[in-house]
Amino acid sequence: MYVADSRATADPSAGGSTGATADPSAVGTKGVTADPSAVDTTGVTGTRARVSAVVAPTVFALGAVSLITDVSSEMVTAVLPLYLVTGLGLSPLGFGLLDGIYNGFSALVRLAGGHLADRGGGRHKWVAGIGYAISAACKPLLLLAHTLTPIGLILAADRTGKGLRTAPRDALISLSSTPDNRGRAFGVHRAMDTAGALLGPLVAFLILRATVDGYDAVFTVSFCVAVVGVLVLVLFVPGGRRVATGGQVVPGGRESAPVPTGGPTVGERPTLGAAFALLTHRDLRRITVCALLLGLATVSDSFVYLLLQRRLGVPDRWFALLPLGTAAAFLLLAVPLGRLADRIGRWQVFLAGHGALLTAYALLLISWHGTALPYAVLLLHGAFYAATDGVLMAAASDSVPEQLRSSGLALVQTGQAAARFVCSLGFGAAWTLWGDRTALMASAVALAGCAAFALTLRPGRRVPEPAS
């Protein structure tokens, strides 16, 4: 049976619940309700209904860590395109290389992070903590780098930290939720994460306006904020612990139902071979292939903002505010679309998100330059992330056994990140050779084709996870 959060109070009128029963005569000597119908109406069913509406405290704690960390990282991300292209004079191809490193290098270490977390017996918190610490340490190093090679190395180290932390963090969220509310749990976390993404560019904008050496000040403040995020993780996110029964006691005091089998048994240490063997499962293989194909046609955020600036002639001092539109839409839509995915199906919402991105590309390609253009593009851009980021992880979690949850999610993330790395390189090269419009047109055609193919690879229905 699902057990609600440890701070919840059992309903005394619920027969068969873990709390006291109002009528002692209705309970047998072993605590079993005499009237079977009472269990159907107020026992397991009622408890599962309450749990499905509750998000575990661990999700909120991880959301706070992500919020603070995103304030730090998005401060840098908001100014980095302008700093590199305008300040250092990089070509679109050179920027595409650095942007590919920034967004795709983590693919090389995500599997390592997921495997270390699983192999450590559920030490997801500490593997994630190492990743957060590495990224924080990279921020002040940007003060010392002014050429392509050292900046590339620093960005690679920063993304190494992100690669180490992402799969263990998402595994903690997955293990702290039930199948019925997993989309909502990821939606809550992504909404908190995006709140940080909303604040980061705003803080960077204010710093640039208030200081003389604006970029150096942004990098310094970003480091200080990142350190706070690491401290919150260490102090407030509990570590997981396993039990030998069919469920699992997870951070936040919740017991989840058994997940689909297929991984190592309890007490057996997961191996890399077992992690890669997960791709023999049809649903996870299809999810991974679709994430990879769609990632090949997903233009990075930085290029989208540069395209908007060119279309509208946005002054440099306002450039850092463009990510606010994406973050605001993501923040508003993450939880509603997560709940919608739980109700109507995660794959439908995931593909609809790519439809929103395709519409944003179309708006950038047409000749319309009205004042509503940036609002429409950024709204669609944010809707894309709200419908795909957490929803993809929730969909993948349904196909991965608990013992390999972190490794399984890392497989999907690795395919997607590697594909986006290739896309950044290709888009930067196409922009340099043929211009931004031709490059975006090619990406739009590729995205439409990949999305149509993804419709044919729709994963099957989630394997039910019975209550114990």
XYZ file of C-alpha atoms in Angstrom:
468
model
C 0.000 0.000 0.000
C 1.152 3.523 -0.644
C 1.917 5.351 2.582
C 1.408 9.082 2.518
C 3.939 11.641 3.646
C 5.038 11.128 7.231
C 3.534 14.455 8.239
C 0.062 13.492 6.974
C -2.541 12.362 9.506
C -4.501 9.191 8.910
C -8.263 9.510 8.632
C -9.778 7.813 11.672
C -12.831 6.897 9.646
C -10.834 4.994 7.075
C -11.009 1.296 7.649
C -7.890 -0.580 6.616
C -5.779 2.565 6.767
C -2.669 2.848 8.845
C -4.372 5.058 11.385
C -6.891 4.228 14.135
C -10.403 3.075 13.209
C -13.359 4.953 14.647
C -15.399 1.773 15.257
C -13.269 -0.851 17.053
C -15.859 -3.503 16.367
C -15.239 -3.184 12.676
C -11.614 -4.279 13.015
C -10.512 -7.894 13.436
C -7.812 -9.150 15.740
C -5.131 -8.588 13.108
C -6.333 -5.097 12.205
C -8.245 -6.236 9.098
C -11.531 -4.455 8.510
C -14.492 -6.786 8.891
C -16.478 -5.136 6.121
C -14.639 -5.601 2.791
C -16.502 -2.718 1.243
C -14.912 -0.380 3.731
C -11.507 -1.111 2.225
C -12.724 -0.305 -1.259
C -14.107 3.102 -0.295
C -11.859 4.390 2.468
C -8.824 2.105 2.637
C -6.247 1.570 -0.046
C -8.161 3.526 -2.658
C -8.546 6.549 -0.414
C -4.925 6.419 0.654
C -3.679 6.190 -2.941
C -5.916 9.112 -3.893
C -4.388 11.208 -1.097
C -0.839 10.223 -2.071
C -1.381 11.034 -5.744
C -2.252 14.593 -4.717
C 0.837 15.015 -2.494
C 4.338 15.872 -3.650
C 7.108 14.552 -1.389
C 9.184 17.033 0.674
C 12.294 15.764 -1.117
C 10.953 17.170 -4.387
C 10.571 20.615 -2.809
C 14.055 20.429 -1.269
C 15.582 19.483 -4.623
C 13.503 22.202 -6.233
C 15.026 24.761 -3.861
C 18.529 23.554 -4.752
C 17.752 23.786 -8.456
C 16.174 27.225 -8.041
C 19.292 28.640 -6.371
C 21.660 26.872 -8.767
C 19.711 28.092 -11.775
C 19.926 31.684 -10.578
C 23.697 31.190 -10.691
C 23.938 29.320 -13.999
C 21.383 31.445 -15.862
C 23.197 34.617 -14.856
C 26.112 33.291 -16.905
C 23.982 31.784 -19.674
C 22.108 35.065 -20.185
C 25.242 37.094 -20.876
C 27.463 34.420 -22.409
C 26.253 34.682 -26.044
C 26.730 38.455 -26.106
C 30.016 38.226 -24.180
C 31.471 35.713 -26.631
C 30.110 37.107 -29.898
C 30.272 40.840 -29.187
C 32.878 41.071 -26.445
C 35.364 38.461 -27.713
C 34.382 38.609 -31.400
C 33.687 34.895 -31.967
C 32.126 33.827 -35.273
C 28.809 31.919 -35.283
C 30.806 28.739 -35.945
C 33.082 29.392 -32.955
C 30.108 30.218 -30.795
C 28.347 27.082 -32.011
C 31.352 25.044 -30.870
C 31.330 26.585 -27.397
C 27.546 26.376 -27.160
C 27.711 22.724 -28.173
C 30.257 22.118 -25.421
C 28.107 24.001 -22.922
C 24.935 22.098 -23.740
C 26.242 18.733 -24.908
C 29.478 17.942 -23.105
C 27.541 16.633 -20.128
C 26.476 13.710 -22.342
C 29.927 12.221 -21.838
C 29.520 11.944 -18.068
C 25.780 11.479 -17.494
C 26.071 7.719 -17.688
C 28.956 7.833 -15.228
C 26.902 9.926 -12.808
C 23.897 7.639 -13.086
C 25.991 4.496 -12.679
C 27.876 5.845 -9.648
C 24.609 6.779 -7.945
C 23.057 3.336 -8.538
C 26.207 1.401 -7.721
C 26.667 3.325 -4.493
C 23.540 1.753 -3.043
C 21.296 4.759 -3.492
C 23.846 7.511 -2.851
C 22.140 9.771 -5.341
C 22.434 12.832 -3.095
C 26.211 12.722 -2.799
C 26.883 12.095 -6.486
C 24.581 15.006 -7.296
C 26.373 17.122 -4.675
C 29.750 16.522 -6.320
C 28.275 17.663 -9.627
C 26.854 20.852 -8.116
C 30.197 21.609 -6.433
C 32.191 21.187 -9.673
C 29.887 23.577 -11.521
C 30.129 26.136 -8.718
C 33.939 26.018 -8.780
C 33.988 26.834 -12.510
C 32.219 30.198 -12.194
C 35.171 32.289 -10.893
C 37.488 30.712 -13.483
C 35.593 32.580 -16.211
C 37.192 35.744 -14.823
C 40.591 34.485 -15.961
C 39.682 33.221 -19.462
C 39.551 35.489 -22.504
C 40.271 33.167 -25.443
C 38.463 30.253 -27.037
C 40.514 27.351 -25.611
C 40.414 28.183 -21.878
C 36.764 29.218 -22.061
C 35.966 25.925 -23.777
C 37.776 23.954 -21.058
C 35.959 25.823 -18.281
C 32.586 25.301 -19.918
C 33.414 21.611 -20.386
C 34.215 21.295 -16.668
C 31.013 23.121 -15.762
C 28.958 20.766 -17.924
C 30.787 17.799 -16.410
C 29.295 18.855 -13.101
C 25.857 19.125 -14.662
C 26.242 15.706 -16.239
C 27.136 14.122 -12.903
C 24.209 15.648 -11.020
C 21.278 15.490 -13.444
C 20.478 11.758 -13.502
C 20.906 11.217 -9.715
C 18.735 14.256 -9.015
C 15.984 13.106 -11.379
C 16.214 9.605 -9.920
C 15.610 11.059 -6.441
C 12.524 12.853 -7.750
C 11.276 9.684 -9.451
C 11.882 7.502 -6.390
C 10.182 10.076 -4.154
C 6.942 9.902 -6.149
C 4.387 7.346 -7.277
C 3.467 6.503 -10.880
C 0.179 8.360 -10.456
C 1.793 11.694 -9.506
C 5.212 11.414 -11.143
C 4.432 13.925 -13.877
C 3.224 16.412 -11.264
C 6.347 15.853 -9.128
C 8.639 16.578 -12.065
C 6.445 19.536 -12.980
C 6.791 21.023 -9.482
C 10.559 20.569 -9.553
C 10.881 22.053 -13.041
C 8.699 24.998 -12.029
C 10.976 25.763 -9.071
C 14.025 25.244 -11.271
C 12.579 27.651 -13.796
C 11.895 30.247 -11.119
C 15.665 30.385 -10.752
C 16.032 30.604 -14.519
C 13.637 33.558 -14.404
C 15.580 35.360 -11.677
C 19.070 34.674 -13.074
C 18.855 36.825 -16.230
C 17.139 39.593 -14.248
C 19.982 39.647 -11.709
C 22.530 39.653 -14.556
C 20.711 42.541 -16.236
C 20.727 44.607 -13.034
C 24.418 43.889 -12.432
C 25.350 44.906 -15.985
C 23.507 48.201 -15.564
C 24.936 48.951 -12.110
C 28.613 48.111 -12.567
C 31.472 49.157 -14.808
C 33.082 45.716 -15.207
C 29.701 44.100 -15.700
C 30.715 40.657 -16.946
C 33.284 40.131 -14.171
C 30.695 41.127 -11.570
C 28.170 38.690 -13.045
C 30.644 35.799 -12.856
C 31.586 36.665 -9.231
C 28.015 36.899 -7.968
C 27.156 33.719 -9.864
C 29.848 31.824 -7.933
C 28.560 33.042 -4.552
C 24.997 31.998 -5.362
C 26.169 28.562 -6.579
C 27.908 27.939 -3.237
C 24.622 28.606 -1.434
C 22.914 25.999 -3.621
C 25.486 23.357 -2.660
C 24.984 24.135 1.034
C 21.199 23.780 0.720
C 21.658 20.361 -0.905
C 23.973 19.140 1.856
C 21.828 20.455 4.703
C 18.256 19.891 3.546
C 18.064 17.048 1.008
C 17.853 13.662 2.757
C 19.578 10.585 1.385
C 17.628 7.516 0.270
C 17.555 4.180 2.059
C 16.311 0.834 0.759
C 14.129 -1.791 2.349
C 13.926 -5.458 1.579
C 10.165 -5.444 0.944
C 8.459 -4.773 -2.341
C 8.440 -1.033 -1.784
C 11.137 1.476 -1.057
C 11.510 4.004 1.730
C 12.596 7.168 0.016
C 13.442 10.684 1.125
C 10.286 12.390 2.314
C 8.965 9.365 4.174
C 6.996 7.756 1.337
C 6.830 4.112 0.357
C 6.492 3.526 -3.340
C 5.048 0.496 -5.024
C 7.335 -2.056 -6.701
C 8.609 -0.872 -10.070
C 8.781 -3.068 -13.162
C 11.420 -5.737 -12.801
C 14.410 -6.278 -15.020
C 17.370 -4.948 -13.025
C 19.574 -6.411 -10.314
C 17.928 -7.843 -7.244
C 18.082 -6.076 -3.886
C 21.607 -6.330 -2.522
C 23.177 -6.932 -5.949
C 25.378 -4.083 -7.166
C 24.285 -2.653 -10.530
C 26.744 -2.911 -13.415
C 27.258 -0.910 -16.591
C 26.259 -3.994 -18.557
C 22.931 -4.090 -16.742
C 22.435 -0.386 -17.447
C 23.020 -0.757 -21.199
C 20.865 -3.899 -21.191
C 17.936 -1.638 -20.348
C 17.903 -0.665 -24.024
C 16.652 -4.157 -24.799
C 13.340 -3.050 -23.277
C 11.217 -1.796 -26.149
C 9.661 1.218 -24.456
C 12.901 2.642 -23.062
C 14.650 2.043 -26.378
C 11.925 3.911 -28.246
C 11.994 6.804 -25.775
C 15.784 7.060 -26.102
C 15.703 6.966 -29.912
C 13.002 9.635 -30.060
C 14.831 11.896 -27.607
C 17.983 11.555 -29.707
C 16.291 12.249 -33.049
C 14.340 15.235 -31.786
C 17.466 16.584 -30.082
C 19.230 16.627 -33.464
C 16.752 19.275 -34.634
C 16.464 21.319 -31.428
C 18.273 24.631 -31.876
C 19.895 25.785 -28.648
C 18.360 28.586 -26.597
C 21.280 30.922 -27.237
C 20.798 30.745 -31.012
C 17.062 31.390 -30.611
C 17.805 34.546 -28.633
C 20.439 35.689 -31.134
C 17.928 35.152 -33.951
C 15.323 37.217 -32.079
C 17.849 39.984 -31.505
C 18.684 40.110 -35.227
C 15.034 40.061 -36.307
C 14.006 42.859 -33.941
C 17.240 44.808 -33.498
C 17.212 44.351 -29.723
C 19.900 46.579 -28.117
C 22.756 44.716 -26.439
C 21.829 46.004 -22.978
C 18.410 44.327 -23.228
C 19.657 41.010 -24.572
C 19.981 39.424 -21.102
C 16.222 39.845 -20.605
C 15.198 37.611 -23.513
C 15.540 34.358 -21.494
C 13.015 35.787 -19.019
C 10.202 35.202 -21.506
C 11.082 31.526 -21.922
C 11.522 31.073 -18.171
C 8.216 32.787 -17.343
C 6.268 30.569 -19.750
C 8.058 27.476 -18.453
C 7.292 28.462 -14.856
C 3.589 28.983 -15.527
C 3.082 25.852 -17.617
C 5.360 23.213 -16.009
C 2.945 22.012 -13.312
C -0.264 22.172 -15.425
C 1.365 20.263 -18.283
C 2.865 17.743 -15.843
C -0.606 17.066 -14.448
C -2.020 16.895 -17.977
C 0.644 14.317 -18.869
C -0.410 12.193 -15.879
C -4.012 12.277 -17.113
C -3.901 11.958 -20.895
C -0.496 10.390 -21.497
C 3.077 11.638 -21.339
C 3.979 10.897 -24.938
C 1.143 13.035 -26.325
C 2.254 16.019 -24.234
C 5.922 15.430 -25.125
C 5.257 15.512 -28.874
C 2.897 18.476 -28.539
C 5.774 20.372 -26.934
C 7.871 19.846 -30.058
C 4.924 21.108 -32.085
C 5.127 24.339 -30.073
C 8.853 24.595 -30.848
C 8.195 24.053 -34.553
C 5.645 26.883 -34.465
C 8.253 29.147 -32.847
C 10.674 28.354 -35.685
C 7.966 29.204 -38.222
C 7.368 32.601 -36.591
C 11.079 33.385 -36.782
C 11.135 32.458 -40.471
C 8.190 34.537 -41.671
C 8.539 38.207 -42.567
C 6.314 39.404 -39.719
C 8.193 41.718 -37.333
C 5.330 42.946 -35.154
C 5.692 43.849 -31.493
C 3.968 40.586 -30.525
C 6.642 38.449 -32.221
C 9.052 38.133 -29.272
C 6.218 37.388 -26.845
C 4.785 34.688 -29.087
C 8.174 33.061 -29.771
C 9.245 33.074 -26.114
C 5.847 31.774 -24.974
C 6.090 28.861 -27.408
C 9.724 28.298 -26.438
C 8.790 28.072 -22.759
C 5.818 25.820 -23.541
C 8.197 23.485 -25.373
C 10.335 23.036 -22.273
C 7.340 22.709 -19.954
C 5.893 19.925 -22.123
C 9.131 18.008 -22.653
C 11.768 18.408 -19.938
C 10.180 16.825 -16.867
C 7.611 14.897 -18.905
C 10.363 12.969 -20.717
C 11.937 11.926 -17.416
C 8.565 10.876 -16.013
C 7.898 8.773 -19.121
C 11.326 7.143 -18.956
C 10.937 6.403 -15.227
C 7.950 4.193 -15.983
C 10.187 1.867 -18.026
C 13.193 1.629 -15.674
C 13.500 -0.643 -12.604
C 14.225 1.082 -9.312
C 17.707 -0.438 -8.880
C 18.810 1.139 -12.175
C 16.622 4.238 -12.135
C 19.501 6.723 -12.232
C 21.380 4.806 -14.964
C 18.239 4.384 -17.068
C 17.403 8.083 -16.969
C 21.033 8.842 -17.795
C 20.766 6.757 -20.970
C 17.911 8.919 -22.226
C 19.605 12.152 -21.153
C 22.872 11.126 -22.792
C 21.235 10.495 -26.148
C 19.399 13.800 -26.012
C 22.425 15.844 -24.862
C 24.736 14.293 -27.468
C 22.198 15.048 -30.195
C 21.882 18.679 -29.091
C 25.671 18.974 -29.102
C 25.692 17.868 -32.746
C 22.831 20.257 -33.521
C 24.712 23.239 -32.071
C 27.778 22.448 -34.154
C 25.715 21.917 -37.296
C 23.580 25.007 -36.813
C 26.613 27.206 -36.168
C 28.330 25.866 -39.285
C 25.183 26.316 -41.415
C 24.739 29.880 -40.131
C 28.357 30.696 -41.035
C 28.104 29.174 -44.516
C 24.557 29.990 -45.641
C 23.100 32.466 -43.179
C 20.810 32.242 -40.192
C 17.553 31.946 -42.157
C 18.704 28.931 -44.178
C 20.085 27.261 -41.055
C 16.785 27.714 -39.217
C 14.774 26.489 -42.209
C 16.830 23.286 -42.307
C 16.306 22.784 -38.556
C 12.548 23.282 -38.903
C 12.300 20.715 -41.698
C 14.399 18.254 -39.696
C 12.273 18.781 -36.587
C 9.043 18.185 -38.505
C 10.442 14.969 -39.985
C 11.766 13.677 -36.659
C 8.489 14.462 -34.901
C 6.521 12.594 -37.572
C 8.827 9.592 -37.172
C 8.482 9.768 -33.376
C 4.730 9.310 -33.764
C 5.403 5.827 -35.143
C 7.652 4.914 -32.179
C 5.162 5.724 -29.451
C 6.002 3.684 -26.336
C 3.433 1.255 -24.973
C 1.302 1.812 -21.933
C 2.996 2.054 -18.558
C 3.423 -1.235 -16.745
C 1.066 -1.072 -13.736
C 2.763 -0.881 -10.346
C 0.441 -2.668 -7.916
C 0.090 -1.498 -4.348
C 1.646 -3.793 -1.763
